Coordinates of C-alpha atoms and ligand atoms in Angstrom, one line a residue:
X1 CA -17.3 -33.2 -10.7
X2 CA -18.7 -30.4 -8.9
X3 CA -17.7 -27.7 -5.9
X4 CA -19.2 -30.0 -3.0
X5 CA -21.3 -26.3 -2.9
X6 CA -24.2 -27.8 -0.9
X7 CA -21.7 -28.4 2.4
X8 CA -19.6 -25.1 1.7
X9 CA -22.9 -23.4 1.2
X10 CA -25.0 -24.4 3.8
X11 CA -21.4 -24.4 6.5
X12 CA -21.8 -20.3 5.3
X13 CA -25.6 -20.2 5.9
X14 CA -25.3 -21.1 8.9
X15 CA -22.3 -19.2 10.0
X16 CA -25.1 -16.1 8.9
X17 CA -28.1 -16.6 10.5
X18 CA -25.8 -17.2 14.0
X19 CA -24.3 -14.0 13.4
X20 CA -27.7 -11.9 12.1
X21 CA -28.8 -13.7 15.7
X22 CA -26.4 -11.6 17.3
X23 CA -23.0 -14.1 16.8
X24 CA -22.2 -16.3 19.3
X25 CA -19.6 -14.2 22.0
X26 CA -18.8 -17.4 23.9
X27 CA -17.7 -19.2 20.9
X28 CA -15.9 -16.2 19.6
X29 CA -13.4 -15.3 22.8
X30 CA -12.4 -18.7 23.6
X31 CA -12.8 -20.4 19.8
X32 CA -13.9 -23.6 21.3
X33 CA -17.3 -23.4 20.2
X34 CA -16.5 -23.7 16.4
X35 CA -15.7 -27.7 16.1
X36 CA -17.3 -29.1 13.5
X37 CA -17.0 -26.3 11.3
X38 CA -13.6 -27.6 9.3
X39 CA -12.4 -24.3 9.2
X40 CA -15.2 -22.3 7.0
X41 CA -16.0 -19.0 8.3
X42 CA -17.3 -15.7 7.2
X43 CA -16.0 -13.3 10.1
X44 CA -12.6 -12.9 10.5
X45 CA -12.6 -13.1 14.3
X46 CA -14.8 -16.1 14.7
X47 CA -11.7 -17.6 12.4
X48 CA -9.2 -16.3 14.2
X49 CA -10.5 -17.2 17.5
X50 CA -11.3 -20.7 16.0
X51 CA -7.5 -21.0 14.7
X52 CA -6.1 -19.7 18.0
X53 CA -8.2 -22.6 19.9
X54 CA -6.1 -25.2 17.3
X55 CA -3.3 -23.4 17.8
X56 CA -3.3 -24.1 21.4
X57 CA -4.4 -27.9 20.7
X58 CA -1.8 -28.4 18.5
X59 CA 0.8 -26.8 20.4
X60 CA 0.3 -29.4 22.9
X61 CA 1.0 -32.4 20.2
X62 CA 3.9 -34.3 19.1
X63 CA 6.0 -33.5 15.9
X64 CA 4.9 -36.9 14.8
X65 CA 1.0 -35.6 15.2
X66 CA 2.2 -33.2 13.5
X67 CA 3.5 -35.2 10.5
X68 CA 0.2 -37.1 11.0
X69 CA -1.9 -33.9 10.4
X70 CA 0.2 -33.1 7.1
X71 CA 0.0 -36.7 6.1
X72 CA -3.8 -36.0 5.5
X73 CA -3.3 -33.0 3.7
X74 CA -0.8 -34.4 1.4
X75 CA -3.0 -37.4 0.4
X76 CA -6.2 -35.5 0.2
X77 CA -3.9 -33.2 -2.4
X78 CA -2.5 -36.0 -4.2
X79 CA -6.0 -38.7 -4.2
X80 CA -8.4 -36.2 -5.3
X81 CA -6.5 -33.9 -7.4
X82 CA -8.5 -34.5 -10.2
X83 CA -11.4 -33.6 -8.7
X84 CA -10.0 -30.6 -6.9
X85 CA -8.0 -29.2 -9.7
X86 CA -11.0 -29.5 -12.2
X87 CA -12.8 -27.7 -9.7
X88 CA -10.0 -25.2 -9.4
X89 CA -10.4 -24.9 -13.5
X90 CA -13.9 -24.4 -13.5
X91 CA -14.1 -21.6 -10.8
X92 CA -10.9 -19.7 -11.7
X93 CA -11.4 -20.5 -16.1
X94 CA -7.7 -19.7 -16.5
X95 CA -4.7 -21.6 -17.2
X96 CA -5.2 -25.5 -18.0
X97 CA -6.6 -28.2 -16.7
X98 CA -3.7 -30.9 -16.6
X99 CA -1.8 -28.5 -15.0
X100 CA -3.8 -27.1 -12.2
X101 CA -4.7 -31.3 -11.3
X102 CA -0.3 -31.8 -11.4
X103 CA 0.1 -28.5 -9.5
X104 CA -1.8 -30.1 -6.4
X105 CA 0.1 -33.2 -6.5
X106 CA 3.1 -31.8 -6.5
X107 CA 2.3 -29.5 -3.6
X108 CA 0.8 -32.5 -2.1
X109 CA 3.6 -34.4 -2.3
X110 CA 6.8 -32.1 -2.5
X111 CA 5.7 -29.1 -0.1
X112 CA 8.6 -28.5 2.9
X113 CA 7.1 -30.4 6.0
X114 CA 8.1 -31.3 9.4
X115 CA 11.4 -33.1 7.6
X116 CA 12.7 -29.3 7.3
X117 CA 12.4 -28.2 10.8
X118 CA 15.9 -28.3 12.5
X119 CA 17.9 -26.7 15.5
X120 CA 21.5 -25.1 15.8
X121 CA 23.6 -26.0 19.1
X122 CA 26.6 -24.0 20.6
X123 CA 28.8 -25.9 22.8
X124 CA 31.6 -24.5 24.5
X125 CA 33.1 -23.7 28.0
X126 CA 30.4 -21.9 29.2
X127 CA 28.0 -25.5 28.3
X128 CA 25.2 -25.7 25.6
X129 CA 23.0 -22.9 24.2
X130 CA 20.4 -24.3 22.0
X131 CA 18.7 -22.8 19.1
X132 CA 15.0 -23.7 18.6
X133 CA 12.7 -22.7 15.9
X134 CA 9.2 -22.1 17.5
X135 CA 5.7 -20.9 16.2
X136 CA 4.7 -17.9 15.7
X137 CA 0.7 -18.6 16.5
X138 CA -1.8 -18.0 13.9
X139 CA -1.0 -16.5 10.5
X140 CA -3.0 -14.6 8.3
X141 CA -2.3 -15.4 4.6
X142 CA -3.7 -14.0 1.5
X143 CA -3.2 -16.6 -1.8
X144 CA -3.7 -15.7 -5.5
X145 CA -6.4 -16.7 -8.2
X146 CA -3.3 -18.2 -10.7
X147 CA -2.8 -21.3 -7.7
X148 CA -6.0 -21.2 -4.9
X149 CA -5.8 -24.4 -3.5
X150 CA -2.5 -25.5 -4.4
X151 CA -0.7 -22.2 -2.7
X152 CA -3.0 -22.9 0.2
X153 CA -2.3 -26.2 0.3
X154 CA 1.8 -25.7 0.6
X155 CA 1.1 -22.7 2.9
X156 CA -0.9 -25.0 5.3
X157 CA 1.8 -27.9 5.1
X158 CA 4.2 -25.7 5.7
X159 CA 3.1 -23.5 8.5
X160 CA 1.5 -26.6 10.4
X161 CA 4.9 -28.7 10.2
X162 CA 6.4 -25.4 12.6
X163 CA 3.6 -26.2 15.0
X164 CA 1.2 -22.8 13.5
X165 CA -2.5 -22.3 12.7
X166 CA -3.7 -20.5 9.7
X167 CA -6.5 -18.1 8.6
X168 CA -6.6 -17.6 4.5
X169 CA -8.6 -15.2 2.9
X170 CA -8.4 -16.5 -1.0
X171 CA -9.0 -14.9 -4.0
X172 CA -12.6 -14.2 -4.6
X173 CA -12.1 -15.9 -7.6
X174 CA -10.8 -19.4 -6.3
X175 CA -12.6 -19.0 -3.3
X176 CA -14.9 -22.2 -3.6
X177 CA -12.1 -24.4 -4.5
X178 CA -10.4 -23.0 -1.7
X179 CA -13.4 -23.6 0.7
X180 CA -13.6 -27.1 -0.4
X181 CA -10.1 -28.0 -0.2
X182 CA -9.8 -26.4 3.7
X183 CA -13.5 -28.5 4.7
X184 CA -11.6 -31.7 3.1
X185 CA -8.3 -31.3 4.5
X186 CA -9.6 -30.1 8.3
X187 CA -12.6 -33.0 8.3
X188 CA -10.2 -35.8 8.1
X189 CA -7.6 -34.2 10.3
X190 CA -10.2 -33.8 13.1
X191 CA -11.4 -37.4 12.5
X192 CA -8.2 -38.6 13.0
X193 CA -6.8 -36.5 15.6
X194 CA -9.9 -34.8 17.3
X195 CA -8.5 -31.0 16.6
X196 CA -10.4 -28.9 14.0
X197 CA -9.9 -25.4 12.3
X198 CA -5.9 -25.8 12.0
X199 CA -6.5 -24.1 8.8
X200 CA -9.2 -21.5 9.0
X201 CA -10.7 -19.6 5.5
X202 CA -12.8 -16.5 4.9
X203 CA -15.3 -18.0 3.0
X204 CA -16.8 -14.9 1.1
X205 CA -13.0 -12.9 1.4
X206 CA -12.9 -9.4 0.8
X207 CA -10.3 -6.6 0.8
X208 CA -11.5 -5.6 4.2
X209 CA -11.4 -9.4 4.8
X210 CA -7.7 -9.1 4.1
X211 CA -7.0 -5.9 5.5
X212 CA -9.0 -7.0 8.9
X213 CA -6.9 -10.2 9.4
X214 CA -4.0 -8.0 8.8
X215 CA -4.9 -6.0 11.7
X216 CA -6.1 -8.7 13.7
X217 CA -4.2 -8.3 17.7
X218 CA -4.5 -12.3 17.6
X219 CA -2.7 -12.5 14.2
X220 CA 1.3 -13.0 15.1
X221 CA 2.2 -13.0 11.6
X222 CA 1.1 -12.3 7.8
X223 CA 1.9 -14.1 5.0
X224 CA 1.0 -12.8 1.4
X225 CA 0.9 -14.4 -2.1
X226 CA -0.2 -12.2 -5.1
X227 CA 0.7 -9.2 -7.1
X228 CA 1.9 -5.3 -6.2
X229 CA -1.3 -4.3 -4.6
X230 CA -1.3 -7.0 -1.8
X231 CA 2.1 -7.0 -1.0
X232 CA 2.3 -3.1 -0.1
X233 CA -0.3 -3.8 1.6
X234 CA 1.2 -6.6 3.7
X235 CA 4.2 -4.5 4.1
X236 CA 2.8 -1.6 5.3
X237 CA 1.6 -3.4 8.4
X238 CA 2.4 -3.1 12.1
X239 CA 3.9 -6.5 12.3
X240 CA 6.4 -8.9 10.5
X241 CA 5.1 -10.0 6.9
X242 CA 6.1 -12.8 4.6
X243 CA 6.0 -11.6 1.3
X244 CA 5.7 -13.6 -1.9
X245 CA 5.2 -11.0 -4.7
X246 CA 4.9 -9.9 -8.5
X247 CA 7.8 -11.2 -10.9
X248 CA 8.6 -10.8 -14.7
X249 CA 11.3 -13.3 -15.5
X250 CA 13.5 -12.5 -18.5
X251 CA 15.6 -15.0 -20.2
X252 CA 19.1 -14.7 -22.2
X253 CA 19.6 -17.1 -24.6
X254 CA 23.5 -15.8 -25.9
X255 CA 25.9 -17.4 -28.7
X256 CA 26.9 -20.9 -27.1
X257 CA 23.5 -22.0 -25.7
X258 CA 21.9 -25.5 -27.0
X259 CA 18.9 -23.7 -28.9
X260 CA 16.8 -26.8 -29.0
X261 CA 17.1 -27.3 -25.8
X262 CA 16.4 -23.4 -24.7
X263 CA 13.4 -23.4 -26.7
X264 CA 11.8 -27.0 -25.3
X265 CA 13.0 -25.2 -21.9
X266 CA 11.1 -21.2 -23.0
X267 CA 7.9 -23.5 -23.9
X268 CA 7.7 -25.8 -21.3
X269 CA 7.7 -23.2 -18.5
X270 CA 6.6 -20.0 -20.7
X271 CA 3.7 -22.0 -21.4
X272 CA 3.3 -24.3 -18.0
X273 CA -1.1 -23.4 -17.2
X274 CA -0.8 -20.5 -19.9
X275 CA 1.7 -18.6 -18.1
X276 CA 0.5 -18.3 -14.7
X277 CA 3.4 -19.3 -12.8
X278 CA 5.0 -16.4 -11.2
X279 CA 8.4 -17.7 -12.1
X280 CA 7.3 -18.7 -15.6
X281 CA 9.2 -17.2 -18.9
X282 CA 8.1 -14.1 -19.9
X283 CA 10.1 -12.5 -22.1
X284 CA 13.4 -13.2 -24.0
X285 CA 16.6 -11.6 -24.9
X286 CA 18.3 -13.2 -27.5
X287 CA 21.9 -12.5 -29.5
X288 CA 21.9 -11.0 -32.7
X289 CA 24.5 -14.4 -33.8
X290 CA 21.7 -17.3 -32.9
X291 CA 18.4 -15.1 -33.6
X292 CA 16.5 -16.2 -36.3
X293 CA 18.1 -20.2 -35.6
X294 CA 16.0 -19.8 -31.6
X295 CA 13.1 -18.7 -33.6
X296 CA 13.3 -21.7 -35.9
X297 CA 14.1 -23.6 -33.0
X298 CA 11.0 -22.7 -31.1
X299 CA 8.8 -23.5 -34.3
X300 CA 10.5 -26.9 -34.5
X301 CA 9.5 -27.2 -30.8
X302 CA 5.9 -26.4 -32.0
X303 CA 5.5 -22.6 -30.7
X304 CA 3.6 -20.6 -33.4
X305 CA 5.2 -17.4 -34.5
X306 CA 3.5 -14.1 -34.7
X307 CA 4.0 -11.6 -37.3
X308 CA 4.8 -8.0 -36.9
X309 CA 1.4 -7.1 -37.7
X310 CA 0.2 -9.6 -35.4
X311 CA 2.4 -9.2 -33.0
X312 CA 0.9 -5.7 -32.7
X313 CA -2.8 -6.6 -33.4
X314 CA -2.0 -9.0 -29.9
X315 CA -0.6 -5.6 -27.6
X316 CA -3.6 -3.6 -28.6
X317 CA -5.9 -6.4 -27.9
X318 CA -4.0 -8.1 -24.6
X319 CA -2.9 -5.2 -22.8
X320 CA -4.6 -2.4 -21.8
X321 CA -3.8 0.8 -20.2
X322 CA -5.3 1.7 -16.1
X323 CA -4.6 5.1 -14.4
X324 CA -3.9 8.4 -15.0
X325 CA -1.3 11.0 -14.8
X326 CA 2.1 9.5 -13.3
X327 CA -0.1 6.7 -11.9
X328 CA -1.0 5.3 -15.8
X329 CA 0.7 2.1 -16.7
X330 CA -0.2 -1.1 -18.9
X331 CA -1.6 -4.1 -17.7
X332 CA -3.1 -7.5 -19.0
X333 CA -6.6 -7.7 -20.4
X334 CA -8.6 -9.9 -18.1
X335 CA -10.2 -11.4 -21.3
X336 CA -6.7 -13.1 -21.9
X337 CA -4.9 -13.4 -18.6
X338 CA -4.4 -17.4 -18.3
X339 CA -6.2 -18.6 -21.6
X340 CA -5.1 -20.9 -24.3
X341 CA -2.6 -19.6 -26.9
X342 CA -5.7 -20.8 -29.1
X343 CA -7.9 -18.0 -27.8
X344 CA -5.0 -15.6 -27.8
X345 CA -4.6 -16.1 -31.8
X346 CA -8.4 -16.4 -32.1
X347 CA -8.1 -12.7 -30.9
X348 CA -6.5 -11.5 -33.6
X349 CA -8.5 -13.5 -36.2
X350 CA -5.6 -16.5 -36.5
X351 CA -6.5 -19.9 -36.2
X352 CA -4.0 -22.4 -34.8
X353 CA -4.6 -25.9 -33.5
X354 CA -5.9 -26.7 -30.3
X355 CA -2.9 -28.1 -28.7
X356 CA -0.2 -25.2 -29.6
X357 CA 0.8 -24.0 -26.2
X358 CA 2.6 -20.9 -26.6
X359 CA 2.8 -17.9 -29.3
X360 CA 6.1 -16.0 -29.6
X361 CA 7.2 -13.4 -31.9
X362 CA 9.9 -10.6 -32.3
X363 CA 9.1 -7.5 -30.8
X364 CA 11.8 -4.5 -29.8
X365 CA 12.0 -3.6 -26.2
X366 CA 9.7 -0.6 -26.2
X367 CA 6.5 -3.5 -26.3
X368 CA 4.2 -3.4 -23.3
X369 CA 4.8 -7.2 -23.8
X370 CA 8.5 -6.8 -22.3
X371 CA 7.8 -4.8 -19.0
X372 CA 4.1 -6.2 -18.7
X373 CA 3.9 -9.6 -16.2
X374 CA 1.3 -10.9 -18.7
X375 CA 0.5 -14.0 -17.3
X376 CA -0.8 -15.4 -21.0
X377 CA 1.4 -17.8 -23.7
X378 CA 2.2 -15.4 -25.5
X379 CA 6.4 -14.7 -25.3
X380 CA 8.2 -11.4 -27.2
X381 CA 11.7 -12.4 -28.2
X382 CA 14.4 -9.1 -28.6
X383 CA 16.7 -9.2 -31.1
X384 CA 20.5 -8.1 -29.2
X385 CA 23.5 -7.2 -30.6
X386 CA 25.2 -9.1 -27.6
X387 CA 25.1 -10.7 -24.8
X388 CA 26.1 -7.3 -22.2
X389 CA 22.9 -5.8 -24.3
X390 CA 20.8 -8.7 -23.7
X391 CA 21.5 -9.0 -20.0
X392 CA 21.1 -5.1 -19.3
X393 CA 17.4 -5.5 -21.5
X394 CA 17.0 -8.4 -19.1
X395 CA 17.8 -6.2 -16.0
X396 CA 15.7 -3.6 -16.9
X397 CA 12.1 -5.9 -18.4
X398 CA 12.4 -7.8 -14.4
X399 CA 11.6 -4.2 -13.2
X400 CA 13.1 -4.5 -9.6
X401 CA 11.7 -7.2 -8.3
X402 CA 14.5 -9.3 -8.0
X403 CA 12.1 -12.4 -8.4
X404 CA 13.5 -14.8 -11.0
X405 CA 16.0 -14.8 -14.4
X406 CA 17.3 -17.1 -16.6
X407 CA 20.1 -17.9 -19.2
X408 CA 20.4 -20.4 -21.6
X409 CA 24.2 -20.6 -22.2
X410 CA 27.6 -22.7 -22.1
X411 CA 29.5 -19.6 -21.4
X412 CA 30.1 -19.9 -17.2
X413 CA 31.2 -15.6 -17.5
X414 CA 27.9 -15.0 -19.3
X415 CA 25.7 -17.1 -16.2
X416 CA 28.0 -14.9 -13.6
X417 CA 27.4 -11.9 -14.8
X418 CA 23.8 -11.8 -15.3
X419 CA 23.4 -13.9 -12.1
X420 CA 25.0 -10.6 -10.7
X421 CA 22.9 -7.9 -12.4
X422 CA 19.9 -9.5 -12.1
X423 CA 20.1 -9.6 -7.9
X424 CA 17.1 -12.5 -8.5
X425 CA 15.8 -15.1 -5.7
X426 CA 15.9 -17.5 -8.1
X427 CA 18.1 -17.9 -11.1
X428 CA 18.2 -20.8 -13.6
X429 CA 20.7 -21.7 -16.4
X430 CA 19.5 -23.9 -18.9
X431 CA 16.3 -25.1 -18.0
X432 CA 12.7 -24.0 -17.9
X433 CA 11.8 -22.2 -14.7
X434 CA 10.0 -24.9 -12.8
X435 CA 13.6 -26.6 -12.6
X436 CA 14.5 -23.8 -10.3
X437 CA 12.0 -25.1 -7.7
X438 CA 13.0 -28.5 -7.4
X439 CA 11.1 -29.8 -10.4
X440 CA 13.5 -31.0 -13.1
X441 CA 15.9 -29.1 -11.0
X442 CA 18.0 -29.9 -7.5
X443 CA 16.5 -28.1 -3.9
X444 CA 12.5 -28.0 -2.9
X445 CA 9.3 -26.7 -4.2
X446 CA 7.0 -24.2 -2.4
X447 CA 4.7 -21.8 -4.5
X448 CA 5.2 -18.9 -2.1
X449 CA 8.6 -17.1 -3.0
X450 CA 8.9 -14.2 -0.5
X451 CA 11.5 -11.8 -2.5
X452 CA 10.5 -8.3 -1.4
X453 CA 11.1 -10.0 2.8
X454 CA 13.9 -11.9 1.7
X455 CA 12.9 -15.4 2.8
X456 CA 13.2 -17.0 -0.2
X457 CA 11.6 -20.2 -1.3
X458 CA 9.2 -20.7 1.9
X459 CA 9.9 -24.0 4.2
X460 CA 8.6 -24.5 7.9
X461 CA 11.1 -22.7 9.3
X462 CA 10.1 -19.0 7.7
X463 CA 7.3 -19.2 9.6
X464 CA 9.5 -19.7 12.9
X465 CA 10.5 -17.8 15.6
X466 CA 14.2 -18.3 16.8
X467 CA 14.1 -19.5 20.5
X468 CA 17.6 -19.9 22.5
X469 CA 17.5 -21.9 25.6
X470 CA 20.9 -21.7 27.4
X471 CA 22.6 -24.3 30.1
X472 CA 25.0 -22.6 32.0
X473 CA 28.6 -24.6 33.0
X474 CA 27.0 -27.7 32.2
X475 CA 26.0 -30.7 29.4
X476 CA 29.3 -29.8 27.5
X477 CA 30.6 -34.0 27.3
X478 CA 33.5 -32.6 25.5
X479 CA 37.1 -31.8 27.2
X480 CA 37.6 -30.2 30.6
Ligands
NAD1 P1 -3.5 -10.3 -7.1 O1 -2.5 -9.4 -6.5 O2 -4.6 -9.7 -7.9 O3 -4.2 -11.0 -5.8 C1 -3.5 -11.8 -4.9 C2 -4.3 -11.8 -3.6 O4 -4.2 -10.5 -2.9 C3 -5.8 -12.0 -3.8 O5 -6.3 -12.9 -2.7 C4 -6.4 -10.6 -3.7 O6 -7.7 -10.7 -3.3 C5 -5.5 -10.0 -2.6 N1 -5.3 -8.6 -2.7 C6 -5.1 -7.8 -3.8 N2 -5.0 -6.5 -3.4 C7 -5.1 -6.5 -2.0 C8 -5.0 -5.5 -1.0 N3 -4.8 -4.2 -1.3 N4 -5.1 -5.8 0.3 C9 -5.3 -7.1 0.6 N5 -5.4 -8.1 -0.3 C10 -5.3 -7.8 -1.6 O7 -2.8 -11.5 -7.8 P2 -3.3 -12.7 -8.6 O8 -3.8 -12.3 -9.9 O9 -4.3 -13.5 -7.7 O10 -2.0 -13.6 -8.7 C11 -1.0 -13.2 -9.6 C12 0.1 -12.4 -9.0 O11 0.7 -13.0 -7.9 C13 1.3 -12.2 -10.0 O12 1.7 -10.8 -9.8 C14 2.3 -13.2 -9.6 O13 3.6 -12.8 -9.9 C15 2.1 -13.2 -8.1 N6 2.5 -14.5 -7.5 C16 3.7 -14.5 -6.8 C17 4.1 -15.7 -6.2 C18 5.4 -15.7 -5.5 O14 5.7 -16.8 -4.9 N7 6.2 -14.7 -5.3 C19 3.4 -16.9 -6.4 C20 2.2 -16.8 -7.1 C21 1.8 -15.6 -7.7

């Protein structure tokens, strides 16, 4: 199962020689020019202008063409995700392979479509005003290397169900999955329905890429996934910005939790594609009174414990130090962001089966493991004297960004207060973070969690423009 690199390849090629030609000006100010090219560009305006084009096609559509157009993306996702997610694990060699193929059903079958989109009515003497949730136009988005296609893949249901067009510029490092996912999606979507390029890509994306899209006048509105870097960048533009950024989920685990049940829960999400997911566990705070009985717990539930030593022999090798002066902070070792607890342990000369899926060990609260997202299986547990210390550790390891926090606990005051001091989007109580999108858990699933903007878990309508359309005196059936 290979990129199909000889379409995405050539689809650039020639996208190059037009533009060392001298471009094509017709094609770029009007965008019609660019059917047939599902969406694969190299110059930002030539895809915006292409996604403009489909945005004016598909503005005049039905909702039902609409739900037509996601229908294809949906079972493109969902039919080949084996392919595409191997693909995905082969370009991006991080995380694991069953979950980046489930990742891309799920999105394919659970992302927010045209079902979400509603409107609000006031009726009263004065007659009707109703509220309408519009486009926007064509948004530029930015997706991360832990979820490529899959983030792209919710984006584009999501933004298309509310009627807009989309330009991505992907990670460089899961850009040919992404490529191969947009030519896919966009080919049978124009077969079908005749309109091509809803969902444009930058097919060799750069920061400029990024930072031109940002600034594009025919961009109405950016959408960012990804760490700190990219979403001060999105923020510090000239126009509105959905923004899905950096987390570092703590979990409690106090006196009355189930501690069999916390630890399946701290493996199956700390460890869910090696601890990729923005939302997944990353460290733990843990009561003095039920310590060492979650430690054995998480052995029973086949986590492999770290000693001290190793503990330490991991921080020196895992996370490394970038900057200087007030500027210097720790960060993950590329080496081990995303690979198998296996390779972790192999690291620091331990050798562990295959199939363990996440290390864990007790560390105080002064280890770079505690503030650092590390994105890898391995979890430090703190040892608390109680539950007010565990949930003011928590507060401080999540660092501000208000992204995501859990408790394992039976105690409803314990799950109040740290739901308060945490401020989080998201908050789950006994069970593994996924549950807190929908999976395992009640409400929907989208993989762009705008916390910094405030939008929450994205649907079709944050990417919406409130439109009020009033009757005056009349249309009111009710009374006099
Ligand atoms: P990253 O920040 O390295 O890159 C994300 C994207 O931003 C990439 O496409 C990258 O090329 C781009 N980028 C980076 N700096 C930029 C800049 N200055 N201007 C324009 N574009 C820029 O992150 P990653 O390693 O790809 O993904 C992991 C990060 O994303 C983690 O911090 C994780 O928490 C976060 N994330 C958040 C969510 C969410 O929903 N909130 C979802 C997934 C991932």
């Amino acid at each position: 199962m290979q990129v199909n690199e000889t379409v995405v390849r050539s689809v650039v090629q020639e996208v190059l020689k037009r533009l060392a030609a001298g471009g094509t000006p017709a094609a770029a100010v009007d965008g019609k020019g660019y059917q047939g090219r599902f969406g694969l560009f190299t110059c930002p305006d030539e895809a915006v202008a292409a996604a403009r084009h489909a945005f004016e096609q598909l503005s005049r559509r039905t909702l039902e063409d609409r739900r037509r157009i996601i229908g294809h993306i949906r079972r493109i996702a969902i039919e080949q995700c084996v392919e595409l997610g191997t693909m995905e694990m082969q370009e991006t060699k991080i995380g694991r392979l069953e979950h980046k193929i489930e990742k891309l059903k799920i999105l394919g079958e659970r992302a927010p479509g045209v079902e979400f989109m509603r409107s609000e009515v006031f009726s009263g003497d004065h007659g009707l005003a109703v509220i309408e949730h519009g486009p926007f136009g064509v948004i530029g988005a930015v997706t991360p290397v832990t979820h490529s296609l899959p983030t792209l893949t919710g984006n584009a249901v999501s933004m298309i169900a509310s009627g807009n067009t989309v330009v991505f510029n992907p990670h460089p490092s899961g850009k040919r999955v992404a490529a191969e996912g947009v030519r896919r999606y966009n080919e049978a979507i124009y077969r079908d329905l005749g309109i091509d390029n809803l969902i444009c890509l930058i097919a060799e994306p750069t920061l400029e890429s990024a930072n031109a899209l940002f600034k594009h006048r025919d961009i109405n509105l950016i959408c960012v996934t990804g760490g700190p870097a990219v979403a001060r960048a999105a923020m510090q533009q000239m126009k509105r910005a959905v923004v899905a950024g950096p987390g570092n989920p703590p979990v409690v685990v106090d006196e009355t939790a189930d501690l069999d049940r916390a630890a399946r829960c701290i493996i199956q999400g700390g460890a869910y594609d090696n601890n990729l997911l923005c939302i997944a566990e990353k460290q733990v705070f843990a009561v003095e009174q039920i310590f060492d009985r979650l430690m054995e717990a998480m052995q029973r539930a086949g986590a492999v414990r770290l000693t001290a030593g190793e503990c330490d022999a991991l921080t020196k090798a895992a996370i490394a130090s970038v900057g200087e002066g007030d500027q210097k902070h720790d960060v993950p070792h590329k080496d081990y962001i995303g690979r198998d607890a296996a390779v972790l342990a192999r690291g620091i000369g331990r050798k562990i089966a295959p199939e363990v899926e996440l290390l864990f060990g007790e560390t105080d609260e002064s280890s770079p493991f505690v503030p650092v997202e590390q994105m890898m299986p391995f979890v430090p547990f703190v040892r608390c004297r109680n539950v007010d210390e565990a949930i003011e550790k928590a507060r401080r390891s999540e660092r501000g960004f208000r992204h995501t926090a859990i408790i394992h606990s039976n105690n409803v005051h314990n799950m109040t207060k740290m739901g308060k001091a945490m401020d989080t989007t998201l908050f789950i109580k006994n069970g593994p973070c996924m549950a807190g999108l929908g999976l395992g858990g009640e409400g929907y699933c989208s993989f762009s969690i705008a916390g910094p903007t405030g939008e929450g878990v994205t649907t079709p309508l944050t990417f919406t423009r409130e439109r009020r359309c009033s009757m005056i005196d009349d249309l009111r059936i009710l009374g006099k």
